[in-house]
PDB file of C-alpha atoms in Angstrom:
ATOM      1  CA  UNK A   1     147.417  -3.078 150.026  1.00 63.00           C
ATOM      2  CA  UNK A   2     143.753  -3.022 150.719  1.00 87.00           C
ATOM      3  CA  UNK A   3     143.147   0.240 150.314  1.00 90.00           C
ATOM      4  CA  UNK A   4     139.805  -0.224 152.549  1.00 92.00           C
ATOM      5  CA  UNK A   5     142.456  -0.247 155.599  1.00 95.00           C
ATOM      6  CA  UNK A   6     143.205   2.979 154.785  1.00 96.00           C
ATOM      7  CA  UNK A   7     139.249   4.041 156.034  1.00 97.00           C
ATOM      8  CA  UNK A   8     139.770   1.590 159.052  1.00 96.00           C
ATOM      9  CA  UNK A   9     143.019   3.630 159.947  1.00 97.00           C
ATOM     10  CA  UNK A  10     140.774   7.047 159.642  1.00 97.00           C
ATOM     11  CA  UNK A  11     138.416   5.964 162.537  1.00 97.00           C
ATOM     12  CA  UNK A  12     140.712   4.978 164.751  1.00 97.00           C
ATOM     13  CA  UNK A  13     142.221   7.601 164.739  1.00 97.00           C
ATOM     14  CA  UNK A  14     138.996   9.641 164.574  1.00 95.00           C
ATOM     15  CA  UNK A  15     138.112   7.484 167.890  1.00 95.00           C
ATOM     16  CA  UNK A  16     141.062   7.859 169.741  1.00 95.00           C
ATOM     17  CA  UNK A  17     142.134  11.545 169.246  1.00 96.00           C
ATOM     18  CA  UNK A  18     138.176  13.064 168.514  1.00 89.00           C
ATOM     19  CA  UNK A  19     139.270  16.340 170.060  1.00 90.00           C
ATOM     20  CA  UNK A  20     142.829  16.943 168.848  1.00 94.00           C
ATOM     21  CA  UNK A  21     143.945  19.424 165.989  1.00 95.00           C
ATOM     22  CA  UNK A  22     143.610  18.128 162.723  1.00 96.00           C
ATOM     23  CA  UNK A  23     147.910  19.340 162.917  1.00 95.00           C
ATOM     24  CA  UNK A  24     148.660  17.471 166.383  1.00 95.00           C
ATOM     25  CA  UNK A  25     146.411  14.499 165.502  1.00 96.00           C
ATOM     26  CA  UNK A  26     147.765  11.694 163.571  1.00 97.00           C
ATOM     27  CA  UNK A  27     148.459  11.450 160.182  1.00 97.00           C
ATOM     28  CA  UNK A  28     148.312   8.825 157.500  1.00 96.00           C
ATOM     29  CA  UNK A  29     150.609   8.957 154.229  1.00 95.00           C
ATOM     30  CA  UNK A  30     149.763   7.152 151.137  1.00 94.00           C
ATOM     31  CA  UNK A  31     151.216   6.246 147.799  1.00 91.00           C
ATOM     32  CA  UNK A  32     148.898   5.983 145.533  1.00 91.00           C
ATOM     33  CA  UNK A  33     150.937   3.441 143.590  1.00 88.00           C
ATOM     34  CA  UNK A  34     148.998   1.359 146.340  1.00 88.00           C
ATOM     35  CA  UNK A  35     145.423   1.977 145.696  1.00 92.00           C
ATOM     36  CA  UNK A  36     144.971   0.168 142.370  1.00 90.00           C
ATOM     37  CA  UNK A  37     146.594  -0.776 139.002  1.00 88.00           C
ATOM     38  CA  UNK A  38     145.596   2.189 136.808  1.00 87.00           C
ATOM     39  CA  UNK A  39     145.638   6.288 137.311  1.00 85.00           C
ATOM     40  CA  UNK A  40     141.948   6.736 136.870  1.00 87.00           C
ATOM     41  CA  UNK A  41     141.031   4.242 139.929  1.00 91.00           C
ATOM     42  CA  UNK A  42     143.927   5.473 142.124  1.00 91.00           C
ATOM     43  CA  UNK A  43     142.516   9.084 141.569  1.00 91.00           C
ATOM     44  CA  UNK A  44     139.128   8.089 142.773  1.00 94.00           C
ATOM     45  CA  UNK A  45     139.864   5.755 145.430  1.00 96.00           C
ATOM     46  CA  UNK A  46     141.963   8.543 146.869  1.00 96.00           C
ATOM     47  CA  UNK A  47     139.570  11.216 146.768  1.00 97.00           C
ATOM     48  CA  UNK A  48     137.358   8.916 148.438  1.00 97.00           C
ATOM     49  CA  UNK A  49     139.905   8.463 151.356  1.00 98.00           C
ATOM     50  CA  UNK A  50     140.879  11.983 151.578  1.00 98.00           C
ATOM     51  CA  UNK A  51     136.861  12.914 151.200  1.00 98.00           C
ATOM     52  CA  UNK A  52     136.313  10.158 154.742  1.00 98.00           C
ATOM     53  CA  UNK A  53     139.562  11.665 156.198  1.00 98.00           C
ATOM     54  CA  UNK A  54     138.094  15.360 156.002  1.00 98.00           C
ATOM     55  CA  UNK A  55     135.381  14.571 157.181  1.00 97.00           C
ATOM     56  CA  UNK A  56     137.366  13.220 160.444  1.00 96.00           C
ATOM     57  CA  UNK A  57     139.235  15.716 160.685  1.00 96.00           C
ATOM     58  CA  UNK A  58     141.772  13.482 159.702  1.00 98.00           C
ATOM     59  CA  UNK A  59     145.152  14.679 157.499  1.00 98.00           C
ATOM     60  CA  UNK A  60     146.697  12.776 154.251  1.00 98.00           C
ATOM     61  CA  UNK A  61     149.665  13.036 153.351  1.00 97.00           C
ATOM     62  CA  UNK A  62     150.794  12.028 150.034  1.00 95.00           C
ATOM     63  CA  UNK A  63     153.628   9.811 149.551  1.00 88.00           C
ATOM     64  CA  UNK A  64     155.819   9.023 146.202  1.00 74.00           C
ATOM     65  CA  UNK A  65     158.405   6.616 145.769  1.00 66.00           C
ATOM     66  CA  UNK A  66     158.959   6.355 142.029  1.00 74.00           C
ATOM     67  CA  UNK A  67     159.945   8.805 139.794  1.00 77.00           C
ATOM     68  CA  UNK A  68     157.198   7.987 137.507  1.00 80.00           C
ATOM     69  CA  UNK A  69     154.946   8.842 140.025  1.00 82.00           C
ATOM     70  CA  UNK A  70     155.742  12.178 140.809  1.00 85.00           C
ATOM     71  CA  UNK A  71     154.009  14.393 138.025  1.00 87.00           C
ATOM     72  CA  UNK A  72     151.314  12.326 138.559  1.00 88.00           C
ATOM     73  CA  UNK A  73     151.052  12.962 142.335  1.00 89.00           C
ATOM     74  CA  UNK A  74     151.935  16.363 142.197  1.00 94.00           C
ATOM     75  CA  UNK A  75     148.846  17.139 140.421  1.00 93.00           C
ATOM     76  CA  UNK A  76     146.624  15.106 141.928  1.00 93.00           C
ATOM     77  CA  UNK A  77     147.344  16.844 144.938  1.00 96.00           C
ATOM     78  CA  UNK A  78     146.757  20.205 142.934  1.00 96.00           C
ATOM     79  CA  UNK A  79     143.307  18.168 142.206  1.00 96.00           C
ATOM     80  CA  UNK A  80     142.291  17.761 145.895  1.00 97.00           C
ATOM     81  CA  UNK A  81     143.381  21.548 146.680  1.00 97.00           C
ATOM     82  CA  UNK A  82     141.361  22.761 144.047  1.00 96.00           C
ATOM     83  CA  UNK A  83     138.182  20.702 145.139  1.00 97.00           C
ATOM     84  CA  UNK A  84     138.642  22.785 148.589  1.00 97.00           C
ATOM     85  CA  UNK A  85     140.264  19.688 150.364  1.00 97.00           C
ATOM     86  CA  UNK A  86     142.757  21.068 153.292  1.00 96.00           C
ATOM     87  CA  UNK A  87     143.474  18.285 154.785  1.00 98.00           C
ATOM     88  CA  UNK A  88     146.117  16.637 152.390  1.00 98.00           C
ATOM     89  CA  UNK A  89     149.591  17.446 152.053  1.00 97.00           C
ATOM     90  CA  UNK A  90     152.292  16.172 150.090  1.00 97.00           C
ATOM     91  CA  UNK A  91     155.873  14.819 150.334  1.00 94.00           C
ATOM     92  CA  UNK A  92     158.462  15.904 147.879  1.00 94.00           C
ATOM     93  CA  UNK A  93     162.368  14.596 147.800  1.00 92.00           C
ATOM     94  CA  UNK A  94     164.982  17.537 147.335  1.00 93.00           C
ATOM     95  CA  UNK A  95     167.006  15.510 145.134  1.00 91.00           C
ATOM     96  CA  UNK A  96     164.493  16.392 142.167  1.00 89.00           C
ATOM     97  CA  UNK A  97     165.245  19.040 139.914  1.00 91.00           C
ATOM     98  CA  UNK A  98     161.177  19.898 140.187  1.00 92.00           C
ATOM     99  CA  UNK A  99     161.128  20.525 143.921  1.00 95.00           C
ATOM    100  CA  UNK A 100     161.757  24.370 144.085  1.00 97.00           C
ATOM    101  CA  UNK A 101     159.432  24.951 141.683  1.00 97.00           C
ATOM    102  CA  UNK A 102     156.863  22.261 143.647  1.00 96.00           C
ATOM    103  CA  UNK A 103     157.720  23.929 146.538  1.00 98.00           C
ATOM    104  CA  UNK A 104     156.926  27.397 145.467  1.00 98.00           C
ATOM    105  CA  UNK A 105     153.362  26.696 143.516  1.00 97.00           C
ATOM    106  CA  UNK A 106     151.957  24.745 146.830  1.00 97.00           C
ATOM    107  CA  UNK A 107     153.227  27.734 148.806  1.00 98.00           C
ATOM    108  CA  UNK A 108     151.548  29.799 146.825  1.00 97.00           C
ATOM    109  CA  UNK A 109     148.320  27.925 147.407  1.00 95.00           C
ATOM    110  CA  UNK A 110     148.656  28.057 150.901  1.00 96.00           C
ATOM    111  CA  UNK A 111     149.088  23.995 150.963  1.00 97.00           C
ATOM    112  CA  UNK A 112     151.198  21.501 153.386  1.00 98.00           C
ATOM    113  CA  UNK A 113     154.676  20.099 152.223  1.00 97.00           C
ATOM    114  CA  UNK A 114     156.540  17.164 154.270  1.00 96.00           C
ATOM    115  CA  UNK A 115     159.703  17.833 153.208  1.00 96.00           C
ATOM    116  CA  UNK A 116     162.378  15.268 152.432  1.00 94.00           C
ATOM    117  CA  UNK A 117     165.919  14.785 151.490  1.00 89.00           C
ATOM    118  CA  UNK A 118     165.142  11.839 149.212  1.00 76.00           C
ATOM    119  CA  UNK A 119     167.448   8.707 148.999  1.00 68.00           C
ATOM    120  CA  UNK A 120     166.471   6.202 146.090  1.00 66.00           C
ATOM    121  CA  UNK A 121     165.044   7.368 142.681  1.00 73.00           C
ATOM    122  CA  UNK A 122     165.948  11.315 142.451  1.00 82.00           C
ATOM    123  CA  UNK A 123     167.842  13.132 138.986  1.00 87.00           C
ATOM    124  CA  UNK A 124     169.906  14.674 141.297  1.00 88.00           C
ATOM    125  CA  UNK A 125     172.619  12.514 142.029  1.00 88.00           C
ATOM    126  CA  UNK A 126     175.393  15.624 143.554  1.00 92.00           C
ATOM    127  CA  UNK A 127     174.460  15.292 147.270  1.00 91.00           C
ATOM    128  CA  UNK A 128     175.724  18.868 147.867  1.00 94.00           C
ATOM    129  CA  UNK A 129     173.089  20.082 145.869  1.00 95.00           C
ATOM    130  CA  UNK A 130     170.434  18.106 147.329  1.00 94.00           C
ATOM    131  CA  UNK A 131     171.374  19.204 150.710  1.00 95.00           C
ATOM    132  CA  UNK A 132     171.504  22.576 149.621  1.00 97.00           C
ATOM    133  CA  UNK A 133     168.054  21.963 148.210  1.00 97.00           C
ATOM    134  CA  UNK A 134     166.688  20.837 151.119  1.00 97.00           C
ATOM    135  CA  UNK A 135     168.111  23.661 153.548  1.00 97.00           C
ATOM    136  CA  UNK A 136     167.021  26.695 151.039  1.00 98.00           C
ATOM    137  CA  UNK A 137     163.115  24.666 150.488  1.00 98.00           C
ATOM    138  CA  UNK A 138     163.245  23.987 154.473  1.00 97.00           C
ATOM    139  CA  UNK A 139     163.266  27.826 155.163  1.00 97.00           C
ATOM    140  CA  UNK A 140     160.699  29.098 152.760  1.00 98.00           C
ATOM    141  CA  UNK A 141     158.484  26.364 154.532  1.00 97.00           C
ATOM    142  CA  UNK A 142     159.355  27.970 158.271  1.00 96.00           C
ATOM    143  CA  UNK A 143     158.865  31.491 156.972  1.00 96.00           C
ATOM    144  CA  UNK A 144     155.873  30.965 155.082  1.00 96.00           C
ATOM    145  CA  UNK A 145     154.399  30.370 158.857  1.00 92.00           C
ATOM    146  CA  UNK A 146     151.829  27.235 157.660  1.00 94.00           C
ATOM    147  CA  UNK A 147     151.852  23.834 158.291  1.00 96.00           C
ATOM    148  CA  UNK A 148     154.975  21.615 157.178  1.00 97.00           C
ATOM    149  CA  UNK A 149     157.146  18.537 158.149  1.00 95.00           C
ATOM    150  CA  UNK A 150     160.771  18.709 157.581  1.00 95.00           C
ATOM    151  CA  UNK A 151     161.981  14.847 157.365  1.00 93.00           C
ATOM    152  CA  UNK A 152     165.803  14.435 157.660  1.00 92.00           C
ATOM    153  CA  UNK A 153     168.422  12.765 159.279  1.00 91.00           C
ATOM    154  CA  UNK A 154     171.031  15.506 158.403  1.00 92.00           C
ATOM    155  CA  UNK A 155     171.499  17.325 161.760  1.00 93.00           C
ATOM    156  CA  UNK A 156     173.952  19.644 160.538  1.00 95.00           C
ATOM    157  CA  UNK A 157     170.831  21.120 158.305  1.00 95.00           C
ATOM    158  CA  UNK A 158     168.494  20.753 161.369  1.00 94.00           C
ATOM    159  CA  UNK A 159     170.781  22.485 164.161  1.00 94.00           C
ATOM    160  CA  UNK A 160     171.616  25.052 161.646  1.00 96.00           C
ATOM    161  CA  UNK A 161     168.012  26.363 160.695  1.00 96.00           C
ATOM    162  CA  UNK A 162     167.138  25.865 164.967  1.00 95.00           C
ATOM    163  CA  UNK A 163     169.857  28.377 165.153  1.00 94.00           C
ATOM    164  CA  UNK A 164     168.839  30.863 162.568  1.00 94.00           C
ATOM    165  CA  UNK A 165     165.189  30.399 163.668  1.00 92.00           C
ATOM    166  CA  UNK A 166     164.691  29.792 166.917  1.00 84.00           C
ATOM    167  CA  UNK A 167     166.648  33.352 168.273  1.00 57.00           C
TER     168      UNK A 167
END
């Protein structure tokens, strides 16, 4: 991937939705597996895109797929908080033994989590658990009243947190 489409992708949706909340506007998600070949370029190349996408009012969110990648993202995101960028989130997979405490340390920074079951590369392999995961982790992100995606296909999770939460 070039990541230079990434910028293109920024202004057009900078031109099309110039007036929208940064939360109702849309978003672009990137794994930074994509940017380049080595961790050093990948962290700068995506600073520069997230840097842009600020400055759009644009929001990032970021996107593993291997398991090798996740340490990695999860502190690069950590990075981007810490350099005062809000407008980056980050997807985590319940079917990691890391995501409560991921989940806990970004709530505690006040930061954005798109949560996700997971399907391909977790160390949780009991699919009990990870749907337990994913229902406990999907209610500290509704009660901690900021900004969060919950990504599932598992309706029994979904229509039983609408009925706990939406009285």
């Amino acid at each position: 991937v070039d990541y230079l489409e990434f910028f293109k992708m920024i202004d057009f949706i900078d031109n099309r939705e110039k007036d929208v909340d940064i939360f109702k506007k849309s978003k672009i998600s990137i794994k930074i597996r994509q940017l380049s070949d080595n961790n050093e370029n990948q962290q700068k190349i995506l600073e520069s895109i997230v840097k842009y996408a600020n400055n759009k009012n644009v929001f990032v969110w970021i996107s593993a797929v291997l398991p090798e990648d996740l340490e990695s993202e999860f502190f690069t995101y950590l990075y981007l908080r810490s350099r005062g960028y809000n407008n980056v989130g980050i997807t985590l997979a319940t079917y990691h033994t890391s995501i409560n405490t991921k989940v806990n340390t970004i709530l505690t920074l006040g930061g954005n989590i798109r949560l996700v079951k997971g399907y391909y590369y977790g160390d949780i392999k009991n699919w009990t658990l990870v749907s337990e995961l994913y229902y406990l982790n999907s209610k500290k992100l509704i009660e901690s009243g900021t900004y969060h995606t919950l990504a599932t296909h598992d309706f029994v999770i979904l229509n039983k947190l609408h009925n706990e939460y939406n009285h």
